[in-house]
Coordinates of C-alpha atoms in Angstrom, one line a residue:
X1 CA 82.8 64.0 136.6
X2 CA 80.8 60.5 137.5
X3 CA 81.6 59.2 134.4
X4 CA 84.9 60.2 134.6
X5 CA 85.2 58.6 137.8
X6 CA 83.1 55.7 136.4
X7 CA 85.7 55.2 133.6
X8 CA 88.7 55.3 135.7
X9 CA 87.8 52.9 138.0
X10 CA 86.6 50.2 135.4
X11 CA 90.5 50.6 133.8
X12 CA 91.9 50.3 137.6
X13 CA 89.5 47.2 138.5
X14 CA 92.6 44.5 138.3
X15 CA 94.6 47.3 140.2
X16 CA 94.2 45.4 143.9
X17 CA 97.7 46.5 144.6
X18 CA 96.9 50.6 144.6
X19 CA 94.4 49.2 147.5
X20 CA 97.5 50.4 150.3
X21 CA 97.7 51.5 154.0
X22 CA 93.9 53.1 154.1
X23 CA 93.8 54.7 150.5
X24 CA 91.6 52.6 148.4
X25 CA 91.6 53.0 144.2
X26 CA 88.5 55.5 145.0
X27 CA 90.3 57.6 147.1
X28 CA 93.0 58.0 144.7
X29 CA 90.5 58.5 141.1
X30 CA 88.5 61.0 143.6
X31 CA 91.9 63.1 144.4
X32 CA 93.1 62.5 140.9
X33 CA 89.2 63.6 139.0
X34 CA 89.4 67.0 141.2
X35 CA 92.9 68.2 140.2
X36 CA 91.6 67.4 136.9
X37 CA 88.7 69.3 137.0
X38 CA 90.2 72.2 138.5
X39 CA 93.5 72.5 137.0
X40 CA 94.2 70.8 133.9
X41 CA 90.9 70.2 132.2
X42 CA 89.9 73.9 131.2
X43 CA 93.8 74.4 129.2
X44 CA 93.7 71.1 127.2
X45 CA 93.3 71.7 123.5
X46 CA 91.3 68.1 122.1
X47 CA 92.4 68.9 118.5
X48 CA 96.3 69.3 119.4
X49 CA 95.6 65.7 121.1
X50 CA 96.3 63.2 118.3
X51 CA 96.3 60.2 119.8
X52 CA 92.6 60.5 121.6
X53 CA 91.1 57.5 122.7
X54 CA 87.5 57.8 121.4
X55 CA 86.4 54.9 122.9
X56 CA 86.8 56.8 126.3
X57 CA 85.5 60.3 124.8
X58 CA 82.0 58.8 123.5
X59 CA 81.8 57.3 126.8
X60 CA 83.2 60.3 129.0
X61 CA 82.5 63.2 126.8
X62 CA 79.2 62.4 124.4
X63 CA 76.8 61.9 126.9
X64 CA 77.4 65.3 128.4
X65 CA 77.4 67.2 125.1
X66 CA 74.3 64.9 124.2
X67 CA 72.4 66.7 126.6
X68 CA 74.1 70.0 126.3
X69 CA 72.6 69.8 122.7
X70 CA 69.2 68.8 123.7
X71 CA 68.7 72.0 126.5
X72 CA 70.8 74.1 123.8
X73 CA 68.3 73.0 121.1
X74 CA 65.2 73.9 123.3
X75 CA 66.9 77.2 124.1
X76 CA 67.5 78.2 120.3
X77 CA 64.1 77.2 119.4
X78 CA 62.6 79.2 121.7
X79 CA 64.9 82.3 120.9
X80 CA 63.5 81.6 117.5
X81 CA 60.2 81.7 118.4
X82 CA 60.1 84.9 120.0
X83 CA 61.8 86.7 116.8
X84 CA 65.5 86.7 118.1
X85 CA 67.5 86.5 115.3
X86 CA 70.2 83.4 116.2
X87 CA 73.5 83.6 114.8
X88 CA 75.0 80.5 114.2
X89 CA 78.8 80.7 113.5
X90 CA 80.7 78.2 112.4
X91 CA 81.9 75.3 115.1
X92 CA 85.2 74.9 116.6
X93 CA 86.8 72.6 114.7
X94 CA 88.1 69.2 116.6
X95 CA 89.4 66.3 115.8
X96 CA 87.2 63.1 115.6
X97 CA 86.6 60.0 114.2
X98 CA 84.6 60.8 111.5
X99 CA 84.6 63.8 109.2
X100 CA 80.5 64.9 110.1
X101 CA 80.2 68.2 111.9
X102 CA 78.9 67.2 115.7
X103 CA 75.0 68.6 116.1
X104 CA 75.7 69.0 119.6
X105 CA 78.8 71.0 118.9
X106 CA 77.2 73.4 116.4
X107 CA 74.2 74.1 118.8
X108 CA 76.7 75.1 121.5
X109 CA 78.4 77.4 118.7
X110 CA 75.2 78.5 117.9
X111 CA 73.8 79.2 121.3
X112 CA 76.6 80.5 123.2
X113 CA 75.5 84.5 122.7
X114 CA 72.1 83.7 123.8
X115 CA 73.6 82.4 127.3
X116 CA 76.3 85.0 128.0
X117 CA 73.6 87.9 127.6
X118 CA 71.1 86.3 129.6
X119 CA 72.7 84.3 132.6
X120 CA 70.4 85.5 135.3
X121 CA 68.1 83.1 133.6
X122 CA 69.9 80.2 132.8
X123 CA 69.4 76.9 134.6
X124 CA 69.6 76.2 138.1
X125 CA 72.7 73.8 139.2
X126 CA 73.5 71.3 141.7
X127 CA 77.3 71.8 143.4
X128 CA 79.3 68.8 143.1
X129 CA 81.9 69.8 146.1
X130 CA 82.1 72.5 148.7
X131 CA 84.2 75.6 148.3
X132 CA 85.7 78.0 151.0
X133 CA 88.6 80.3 152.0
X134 CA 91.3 80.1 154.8
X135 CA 90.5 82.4 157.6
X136 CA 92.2 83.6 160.5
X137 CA 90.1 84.3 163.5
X138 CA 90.2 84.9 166.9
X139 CA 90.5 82.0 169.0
X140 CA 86.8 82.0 170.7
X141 CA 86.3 77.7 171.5
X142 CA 83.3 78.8 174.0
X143 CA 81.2 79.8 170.5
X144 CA 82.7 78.0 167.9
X145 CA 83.1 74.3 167.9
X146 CA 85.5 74.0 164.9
X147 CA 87.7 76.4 167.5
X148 CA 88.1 73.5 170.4
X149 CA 90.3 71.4 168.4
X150 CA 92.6 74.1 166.2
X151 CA 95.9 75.1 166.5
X152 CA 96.1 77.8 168.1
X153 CA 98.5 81.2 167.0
X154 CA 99.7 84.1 169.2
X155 CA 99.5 87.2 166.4
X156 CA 103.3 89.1 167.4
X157 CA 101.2 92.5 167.0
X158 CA 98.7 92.3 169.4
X159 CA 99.6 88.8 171.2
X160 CA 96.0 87.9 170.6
X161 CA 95.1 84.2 170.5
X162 CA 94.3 83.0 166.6
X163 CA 93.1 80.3 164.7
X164 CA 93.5 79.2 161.1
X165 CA 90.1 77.5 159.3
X166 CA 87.9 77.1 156.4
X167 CA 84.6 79.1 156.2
X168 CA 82.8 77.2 153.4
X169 CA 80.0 79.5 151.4
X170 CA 79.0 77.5 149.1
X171 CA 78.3 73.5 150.1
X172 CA 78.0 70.4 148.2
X173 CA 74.4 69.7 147.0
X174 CA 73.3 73.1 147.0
X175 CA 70.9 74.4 144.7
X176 CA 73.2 77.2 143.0
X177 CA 71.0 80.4 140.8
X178 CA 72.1 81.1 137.8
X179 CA 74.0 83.8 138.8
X180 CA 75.1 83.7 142.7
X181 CA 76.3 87.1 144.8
X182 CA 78.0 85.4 148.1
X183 CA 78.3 87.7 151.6
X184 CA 81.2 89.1 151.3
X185 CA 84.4 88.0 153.4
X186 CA 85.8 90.4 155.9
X187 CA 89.4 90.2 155.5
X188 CA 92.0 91.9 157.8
X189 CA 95.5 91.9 157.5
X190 CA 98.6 92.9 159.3
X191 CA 102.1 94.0 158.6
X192 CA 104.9 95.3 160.4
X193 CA 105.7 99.0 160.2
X194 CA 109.2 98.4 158.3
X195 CA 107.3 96.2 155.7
X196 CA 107.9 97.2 151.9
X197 CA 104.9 95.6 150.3
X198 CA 101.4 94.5 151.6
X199 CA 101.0 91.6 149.8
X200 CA 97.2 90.3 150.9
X201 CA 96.7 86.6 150.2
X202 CA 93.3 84.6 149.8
X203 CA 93.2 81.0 149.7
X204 CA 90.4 79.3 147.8
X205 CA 89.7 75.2 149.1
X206 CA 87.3 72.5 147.4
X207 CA 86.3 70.0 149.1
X208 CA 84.6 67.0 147.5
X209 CA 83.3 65.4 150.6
X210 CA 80.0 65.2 152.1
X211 CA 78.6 66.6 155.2
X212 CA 81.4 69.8 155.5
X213 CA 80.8 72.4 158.1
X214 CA 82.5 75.8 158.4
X215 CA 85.3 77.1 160.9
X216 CA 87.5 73.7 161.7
X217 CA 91.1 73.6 161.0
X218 CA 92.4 72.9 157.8
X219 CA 94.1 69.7 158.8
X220 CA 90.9 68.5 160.8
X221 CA 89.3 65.2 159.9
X222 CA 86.2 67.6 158.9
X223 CA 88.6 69.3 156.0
X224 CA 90.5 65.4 155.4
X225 CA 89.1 66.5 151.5
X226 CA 90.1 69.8 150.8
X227 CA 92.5 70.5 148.6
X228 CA 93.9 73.8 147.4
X229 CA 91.7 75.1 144.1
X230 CA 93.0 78.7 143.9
X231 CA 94.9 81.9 145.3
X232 CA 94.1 85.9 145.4
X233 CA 97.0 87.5 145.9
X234 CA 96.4 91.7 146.3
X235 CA 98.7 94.8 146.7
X236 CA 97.1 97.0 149.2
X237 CA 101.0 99.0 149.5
X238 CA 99.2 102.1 148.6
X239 CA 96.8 102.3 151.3
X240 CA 100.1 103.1 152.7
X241 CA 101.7 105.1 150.2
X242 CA 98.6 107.5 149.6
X243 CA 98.0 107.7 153.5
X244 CA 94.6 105.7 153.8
X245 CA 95.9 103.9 156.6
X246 CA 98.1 104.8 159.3
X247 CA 100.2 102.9 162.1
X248 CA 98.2 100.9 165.5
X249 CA 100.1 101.2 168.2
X250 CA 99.3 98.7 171.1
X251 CA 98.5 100.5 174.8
X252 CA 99.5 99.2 177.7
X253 CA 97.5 97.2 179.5
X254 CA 96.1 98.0 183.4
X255 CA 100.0 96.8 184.6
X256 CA 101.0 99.2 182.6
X257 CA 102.5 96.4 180.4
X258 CA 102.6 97.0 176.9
X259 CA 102.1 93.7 174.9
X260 CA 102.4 93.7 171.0
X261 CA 104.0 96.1 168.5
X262 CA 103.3 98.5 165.7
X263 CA 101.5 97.7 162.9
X264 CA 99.5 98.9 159.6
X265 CA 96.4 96.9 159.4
X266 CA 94.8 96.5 156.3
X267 CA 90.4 95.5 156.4
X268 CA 89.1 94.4 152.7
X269 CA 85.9 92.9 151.4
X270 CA 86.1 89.6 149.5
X271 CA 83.4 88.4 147.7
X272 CA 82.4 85.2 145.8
X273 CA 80.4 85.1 142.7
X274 CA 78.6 82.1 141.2
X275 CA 77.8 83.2 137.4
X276 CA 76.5 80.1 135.5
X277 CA 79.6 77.4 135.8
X278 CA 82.2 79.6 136.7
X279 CA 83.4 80.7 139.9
X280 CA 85.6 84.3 140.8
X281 CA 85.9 86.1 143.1
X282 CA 87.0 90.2 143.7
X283 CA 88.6 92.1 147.1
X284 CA 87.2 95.6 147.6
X285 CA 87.8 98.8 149.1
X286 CA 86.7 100.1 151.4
X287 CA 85.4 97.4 153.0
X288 CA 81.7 98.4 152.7
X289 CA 78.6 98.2 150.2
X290 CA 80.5 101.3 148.3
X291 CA 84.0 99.5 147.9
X292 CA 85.5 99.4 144.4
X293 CA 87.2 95.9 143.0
X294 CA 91.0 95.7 143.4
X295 CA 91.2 92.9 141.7
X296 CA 89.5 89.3 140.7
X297 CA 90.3 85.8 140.7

């Protein structure tokens, strides 16, 4: 992503007029480098791109599949060494300037297999930005810093005082194993009795700035980077509908006063997984070490 970055910024040097109200021509290839990374550069198709500039790929893309090759080559020969026997397929074709097969593309080809059956010892990796989910939790500014400064929400089922922030679990700069099992996330939903569906929704945040810390409000200065990277959205109707769960109904309080109303809560686990570059994440039930996956992201 640097050289991305690098690149942009050398084409936007004459650019002094993007320089507006507090957003400088950093800010804006920063924002603009993390929606590409997260949502556009994983679907693009190279070969279907016919007007490439490859002045800008061997500076952008080379480099990184340069030494791709070199750790791929080291893998391979060792695989070799030990009497594996290495398939190598035949590359993916793409369009380039010249008609010569890439080396570093054929020992990606050739090495992929290796990798994908043996990720718990792949390489080590440094994270590039912070990620972290959208959490509602009760509004407790005597324990929590991040609290004294949120918005604060009265829940209309049992008038409780809540707040809405970002628990990061993975930070920027952190050493990341090749394959990464994140505490899970306790998550707890509510819905009204008359509700059709229980629609559950996670909310996944990047943040590519330094220093972040866990539980401030998403519009805090602390979370003035974090941008949306990704959603979970879960049916958990047939808790319901196959009687796991039945209705809470508030009790009045020592006045006698009954604050709140019915409701169905619904308690998941949602846990993060790290395996080589890619990121997911499933919901459970039960929440518990014994819960089964509903479904991943």
């Amino acid at each position: 992503m640097m050289l991305l970055k690098k690149r942009l910024l050398k084409r936007l040097e004459d650019e002094h007029y993007l320089d507006y109200s507090g957003e400088t021509r950093e800010d804006i290839v920063r924002y603009a480098t993390l929606e590409f990374e997260n949502r556009d550069k994983r679907p693009v198709d190279i070969a279907r791109r016919p007007n490439v500039n490859w002045d800008d790929y061997d500076e952008i893309v080379m480099p990184c599949l340069q030494r791709t090759a070199a750790v791929l080559q080291k893998q391979i020969d060792g695989a070799l060494q030990l009497g594996i026997n290495v398939k190598v397929r035949e590359p993916i074709r793409a369009t380039s300037p010249s008609p010569t097969k890439s080396p570093s593309i054929t020992a990606i080809a050739a090495s992929a297999t290796i990798r994908a059956l043996n990720l718990e010892h792949g390489p080590k990796r440094t994270a590039l930005s912070s990620y972290g989910f959208l959490r509602t939790e009760p509004y407790e500014p005597d324990k929590v810093d991040g609290h004294l400064e949120a918005e604060i929400k009265i829940d209309p089922f049992d008038d409780g005082e809540y707040v809405s922030v970002i628990d990061y679990f993975l930070h920027k700069e952190e050493v990341i194993p090749p394959v990464c099992r994140y505490e899970p996330f306790r998550c707890t939903h509510d819905f009204g009795i008359d509700e059709k569906k229980f629609m559950c929704t996670e909310i996944l945040y990047v943040n590519d700035s330094d220093g972040t810390e866990s539980y401030y409000d998403v519009n805090h200065a602390m979370n003035a980077g974090a941008q949306e990277a990704g959603r979970l959205v879960v049916d958990m109707s047939f808790l319901r509908e196959e009687g796991h769960i039945s209705p809470i109904i508030p009790e009045a309080n020592e006045d006698s006063v009954v604050r709140g109303k019915p409701y169905y809560q619904v308690i998941y686990d949602l846990a993060p997984i790290v395996e080589g570059r890619d990121l997911k994440y499933v919901a459970m039930y039960p929440a518990n070490d014994t819960g089964e996956v509903v479904k991943t992201g």
